[in-house]
mmCIF file of C-alpha atoms in Angstrom:
data_model
loop_
_atom_site.group_PDB
_atom_site.id
_atom_site.type_symbol
_atom_site.label_atom_id
_atom_site.label_comp_id
_atom_site.label_asym_id
_atom_site.label_seq_id
_atom_site.Cartn_x
_atom_site.Cartn_y
_atom_site.Cartn_z
ATOM 1 C CA CYS S 1 0.013 -0.021 -0.019
ATOM 2 C CA VAL S 2 1.385 3.406 -0.998
ATOM 3 C CA GLY S 3 0.920 6.400 1.300
ATOM 4 C CA LEU S 4 0.581 6.962 4.971
ATOM 5 C CA SER S 5 -0.731 4.339 7.334
ATOM 6 C CA VAL S 6 -3.853 5.206 9.292
ATOM 7 C CA ARG S 7 -1.750 5.631 12.448
ATOM 8 C CA GLU S 8 0.694 8.036 10.728
ATOM 9 C CA ASP S 9 -2.088 9.984 9.085
ATOM 10 C CA ARG S 10 -3.921 10.385 12.412
ATOM 11 C CA SER S 11 -0.784 11.700 14.135
ATOM 12 C CA MET S 12 -0.147 14.327 11.430
ATOM 13 C CA ALA S 13 -3.843 15.327 11.389
ATOM 14 C CA GLU S 14 -3.937 15.838 15.202
ATOM 15 C CA ALA S 15 -0.946 18.126 15.308
ATOM 16 C CA ARG S 16 -1.655 21.749 14.495
ATOM 17 C CA VAL S 17 0.518 24.543 13.143
ATOM 18 C CA ARG S 18 0.155 26.435 16.483
ATOM 19 C CA ASP S 19 1.917 23.455 18.141
ATOM 20 C CA ILE S 20 5.111 23.952 16.144
ATOM 21 C CA MET S 21 5.167 27.605 15.143
ATOM 22 C CA ARG S 22 7.614 30.157 16.507
ATOM 23 C CA THR S 23 5.806 32.993 18.251
ATOM 24 C CA ASP S 24 8.846 35.284 18.467
ATOM 25 C CA VAL S 25 8.503 36.559 14.913
ATOM 26 C CA PRO S 26 11.046 39.154 13.829
ATOM 27 C CA ILE S 27 9.382 41.654 11.470
ATOM 28 C CA VAL S 28 10.478 44.551 9.349
ATOM 29 C CA THR S 29 8.575 47.470 7.838
ATOM 30 C CA VAL S 30 8.503 48.426 4.190
ATOM 31 C CA ASP S 31 10.960 51.312 4.955
ATOM 32 C CA ASP S 32 13.588 49.194 6.783
ATOM 33 C CA THR S 33 16.921 48.796 5.087
ATOM 34 C CA ILE S 34 18.249 45.608 3.458
ATOM 35 C CA GLY S 35 20.948 45.595 6.201
ATOM 36 C CA THR S 36 18.320 45.471 8.941
ATOM 37 C CA VAL S 37 16.551 42.566 7.126
ATOM 38 C CA ALA S 38 19.840 40.665 6.811
ATOM 39 C CA ARG S 39 20.788 41.201 10.459
ATOM 40 C CA LEU S 40 17.373 40.051 11.720
ATOM 41 C CA MET S 41 17.400 37.041 9.432
ATOM 42 C CA ALA S 42 20.846 35.992 10.515
ATOM 43 C CA ALA S 43 20.072 36.506 14.240
ATOM 44 C CA SER S 44 16.758 34.634 14.106
ATOM 45 C CA GLY S 45 17.977 31.699 12.055
ATOM 46 C CA LEU S 46 14.759 31.922 9.979
ATOM 47 C CA PRO S 47 14.875 31.560 6.211
ATOM 48 C CA GLY S 48 12.627 34.588 5.790
ATOM 49 C CA ILE S 49 11.227 37.689 7.479
ATOM 50 C CA PRO S 50 7.689 39.076 7.128
ATOM 51 C CA VAL S 51 7.314 42.720 6.070
ATOM 52 C CA VAL S 52 4.474 44.230 8.103
ATOM 53 C CA ASP S 53 2.720 47.613 7.837
ATOM 54 C CA GLN S 54 0.224 48.632 10.504
ATOM 55 C CA GLY S 55 -0.266 44.995 11.553
ATOM 56 C CA GLU S 56 -0.899 43.729 8.023
ATOM 57 C CA ILE S 57 1.487 41.292 6.299
ATOM 58 C CA MET S 58 2.601 43.187 3.150
ATOM 59 C CA GLY S 59 5.314 40.787 1.938
ATOM 60 C CA LEU S 60 8.039 38.318 2.771
ATOM 61 C CA ILE S 61 11.796 38.464 2.226
ATOM 62 C CA THR S 62 13.613 35.199 2.017
ATOM 63 C CA GLU S 63 17.262 34.067 2.086
ATOM 64 C CA LYS S 64 17.009 33.627 -1.660
ATOM 65 C CA ASP S 65 15.929 37.274 -2.118
ATOM 66 C CA LEU S 66 19.056 38.458 -0.164
ATOM 67 C CA ILE S 67 21.396 36.077 -1.970
ATOM 68 C CA THR S 68 20.016 37.102 -5.422
ATOM 69 C CA ARG S 69 21.244 40.650 -4.665
ATOM 70 C CA TYR S 70 24.821 39.362 -4.912
ATOM 71 C CA ALA S 71 24.444 36.967 -7.818
ATOM 72 C CA ASN S 72 25.529 37.863 -11.285
ATOM 73 C CA ILE S 73 22.697 39.209 -13.424
ATOM 74 C CA GLU S 74 22.194 37.416 -16.693
ATOM 75 C CA VAL S 75 21.353 40.168 -19.220
ATOM 76 C CA PRO S 76 19.246 38.893 -22.131
ATOM 77 C CA THR S 77 21.095 38.941 -25.439
ATOM 78 C CA PRO S 78 19.359 40.970 -28.215
ATOM 79 C CA VAL S 79 19.293 39.094 -31.534
ATOM 80 C CA PRO S 80 18.149 40.924 -34.680
ATOM 81 C CA PHE S 81 16.024 38.823 -37.003
ATOM 82 C CA LEU S 82 14.533 40.371 -40.124
ATOM 83 C CA ASP S 83 12.891 43.626 -38.932
ATOM 84 C CA ALA S 84 12.573 42.553 -35.290
ATOM 85 C CA ILE S 85 14.848 42.214 -32.298
ATOM 86 C CA PHE S 86 14.380 39.167 -30.032
ATOM 87 C CA LEU S 87 15.795 38.739 -26.557
ATOM 88 C CA LEU S 88 17.360 35.397 -25.825
ATOM 89 C CA ASP S 89 16.276 34.221 -22.383
ATOM 90 C CA GLY S 90 19.179 33.813 -19.966
ATOM 91 C CA GLY S 91 17.228 31.376 -17.767
ATOM 92 C CA ARG S 92 16.352 33.622 -14.845
ATOM 93 C CA ASP S 93 13.868 36.538 -14.856
ATOM 94 C CA PHE S 94 15.953 39.546 -15.721
ATOM 95 C CA GLU S 95 13.463 42.119 -14.344
ATOM 96 C CA ASP S 96 13.168 40.230 -11.064
ATOM 97 C CA ASP S 97 16.955 39.910 -10.744
ATOM 98 C CA LEU S 98 17.307 43.634 -11.456
ATOM 99 C CA ARG S 99 14.643 44.457 -8.837
ATOM 100 C CA HIS S 100 16.633 42.513 -6.241
ATOM 101 C CA VAL S 101 19.929 44.224 -7.079
ATOM 102 C CA LEU S 102 18.445 47.705 -7.101
ATOM 103 C CA ALA S 103 16.398 47.247 -3.903
ATOM 104 C CA ILE S 104 17.121 49.762 -1.123
ATOM 105 C CA THR S 105 14.319 48.991 1.299
ATOM 106 C CA ALA S 106 12.465 45.963 2.496
ATOM 107 C CA GLY S 107 9.491 47.137 0.472
ATOM 108 C CA ASP S 108 11.603 47.046 -2.684
ATOM 109 C CA LEU S 109 12.891 43.545 -2.052
ATOM 110 C CA MET S 110 9.819 41.804 -0.627
ATOM 111 C CA ASN S 111 7.730 39.246 -2.425
ATOM 112 C CA ALA S 112 3.987 39.810 -2.423
ATOM 113 C CA PRO S 113 1.385 38.545 -2.076
ATOM 114 C CA VAL S 114 2.326 36.224 0.750
ATOM 115 C CA TYR S 115 1.051 32.705 1.359
ATOM 116 C CA ASN S 116 0.089 32.345 5.027
ATOM 117 C CA ILE S 117 -1.613 29.647 7.060
ATOM 118 C CA ARG S 118 -4.036 29.640 9.978
ATOM 119 C CA ASP S 119 -2.742 28.514 13.336
ATOM 120 C CA THR S 120 -5.508 25.886 13.418
ATOM 121 C CA ALA S 121 -4.350 24.218 10.194
ATOM 122 C CA THR S 122 -2.950 20.679 10.348
ATOM 123 C CA LEU S 123 0.680 19.801 9.676
ATOM 124 C CA SER S 124 -0.472 17.929 6.553
ATOM 125 C CA GLU S 125 -2.057 21.153 5.271
ATOM 126 C CA LEU S 126 1.159 23.021 6.068
ATOM 127 C CA ALA S 127 3.274 20.394 4.293
ATOM 128 C CA THR S 128 0.987 20.597 1.246
ATOM 129 C CA LEU S 129 1.207 24.444 1.115
ATOM 130 C CA MET S 130 4.992 24.356 1.407
ATOM 131 C CA ILE S 131 5.438 21.764 -1.338
ATOM 132 C CA ASP S 132 2.733 22.977 -3.735
ATOM 133 C CA GLU S 133 3.679 26.683 -3.550
ATOM 134 C CA ASP S 134 7.401 26.260 -2.771
ATOM 135 C CA VAL S 135 7.238 28.581 0.246
ATOM 136 C CA ASN S 136 9.515 28.764 3.240
ATOM 137 C CA PRO S 137 8.899 30.143 5.804
ATOM 138 C CA VAL S 138 5.121 30.590 6.144
ATOM 139 C CA PRO S 139 3.653 33.325 8.349
ATOM 140 C CA VAL S 140 0.960 32.004 10.719
ATOM 141 C CA VAL S 141 -2.205 34.025 11.279
ATOM 142 C CA ASP S 142 -5.168 33.751 13.610
ATOM 143 C CA HIS S 143 -8.870 33.871 12.683
ATOM 144 C CA SER S 144 -8.578 37.688 12.355
ATOM 145 C CA LEU S 145 -5.646 37.291 9.973
ATOM 146 C CA ARG S 146 -3.330 38.832 12.547
ATOM 147 C CA LEU S 147 0.270 37.586 12.508
ATOM 148 C CA VAL S 148 0.760 35.240 15.482
ATOM 149 C CA GLY S 149 3.777 33.122 14.453
ATOM 150 C CA ILE S 150 5.961 31.784 11.700
ATOM 151 C CA VAL S 151 6.880 28.257 10.713
ATOM 152 C CA SER S 152 9.702 26.974 8.522
ATOM 153 C CA ARG S 153 10.518 23.719 6.839
ATOM 154 C CA SER S 154 12.990 22.888 9.544
ATOM 155 C CA ASP S 155 10.229 23.366 12.202
ATOM 156 C CA LEU S 156 8.084 20.914 10.225
ATOM 157 C CA VAL S 157 10.906 18.442 9.862
ATOM 158 C CA ARG S 158 11.497 18.516 13.682
ATOM 159 C CA ALA S 159 7.740 17.824 14.189
ATOM 160 C CA ILE S 160 7.807 14.954 11.698
ATOM 161 C CA ALA S 161 10.879 13.474 13.373
ATOM 162 C CA LYS S 162 9.014 13.469 16.748
ATOM 163 C CA ILE S 163 5.969 11.892 15.126
ATOM 164 C CA GLU S 164 8.018 9.250 13.326
ATOM 165 C CA ASN S 165 10.045 8.454 16.519
ATOM 166 C CA THR S 166 6.844 8.086 18.516
ATOM 167 C CA LEU S 167 5.348 5.815 15.874
ATOM 168 C CA SER S 168 8.480 3.622 15.675
ATOM 169 C CA ASP S 169 8.431 3.226 19.487
ATOM 170 C CA GLU S 170 4.823 2.003 19.490
ATOM 171 C CA PRO S 171 4.313 -1.768 19.314
ATOM 172 C CA SER S 172 3.115 -2.902 15.957
ATOM 173 C CA ALA S 173 -0.339 -4.445 15.507
ATOM 174 C CA ASP S 174 1.307 -7.234 13.542
ATOM 175 C CA THR S 175 3.415 -8.516 16.421
#
């Protein structure tokens, strides 16, 4: 049988995002500098920092966003063909790379809109969001959509490790 056993599925379904989220969420405003973002990210150990304005999540800045600022930009090559000029794609999005390099504030660098998750969501729902949308970390909101925490892939992996260890310590029904 492929997939989770009933026992594993029940354990993942019972655990909630609020059980594994970090509540000490470092935040920045749209006007904060890139240096402030980098310092907070390094100090917190999180792979991303929410950008908040008047209590509302405006965007998210990830490690990838900071690192992209220092990567070489691949400028598209113009190729004349008949009466037109075509740009050969260098692989990455030139406009997005340029936005990262030229960013001065958190508002310039942030990604928006932001995927977030309710604190009452299951770990399975969190895992699905992270995989399907390729997001890390994920801001956690309450029923009023107020930021109450943040959860990263490493937080989820630690929770899965606890669940797996608990399941492997339980006696099997087959024995």
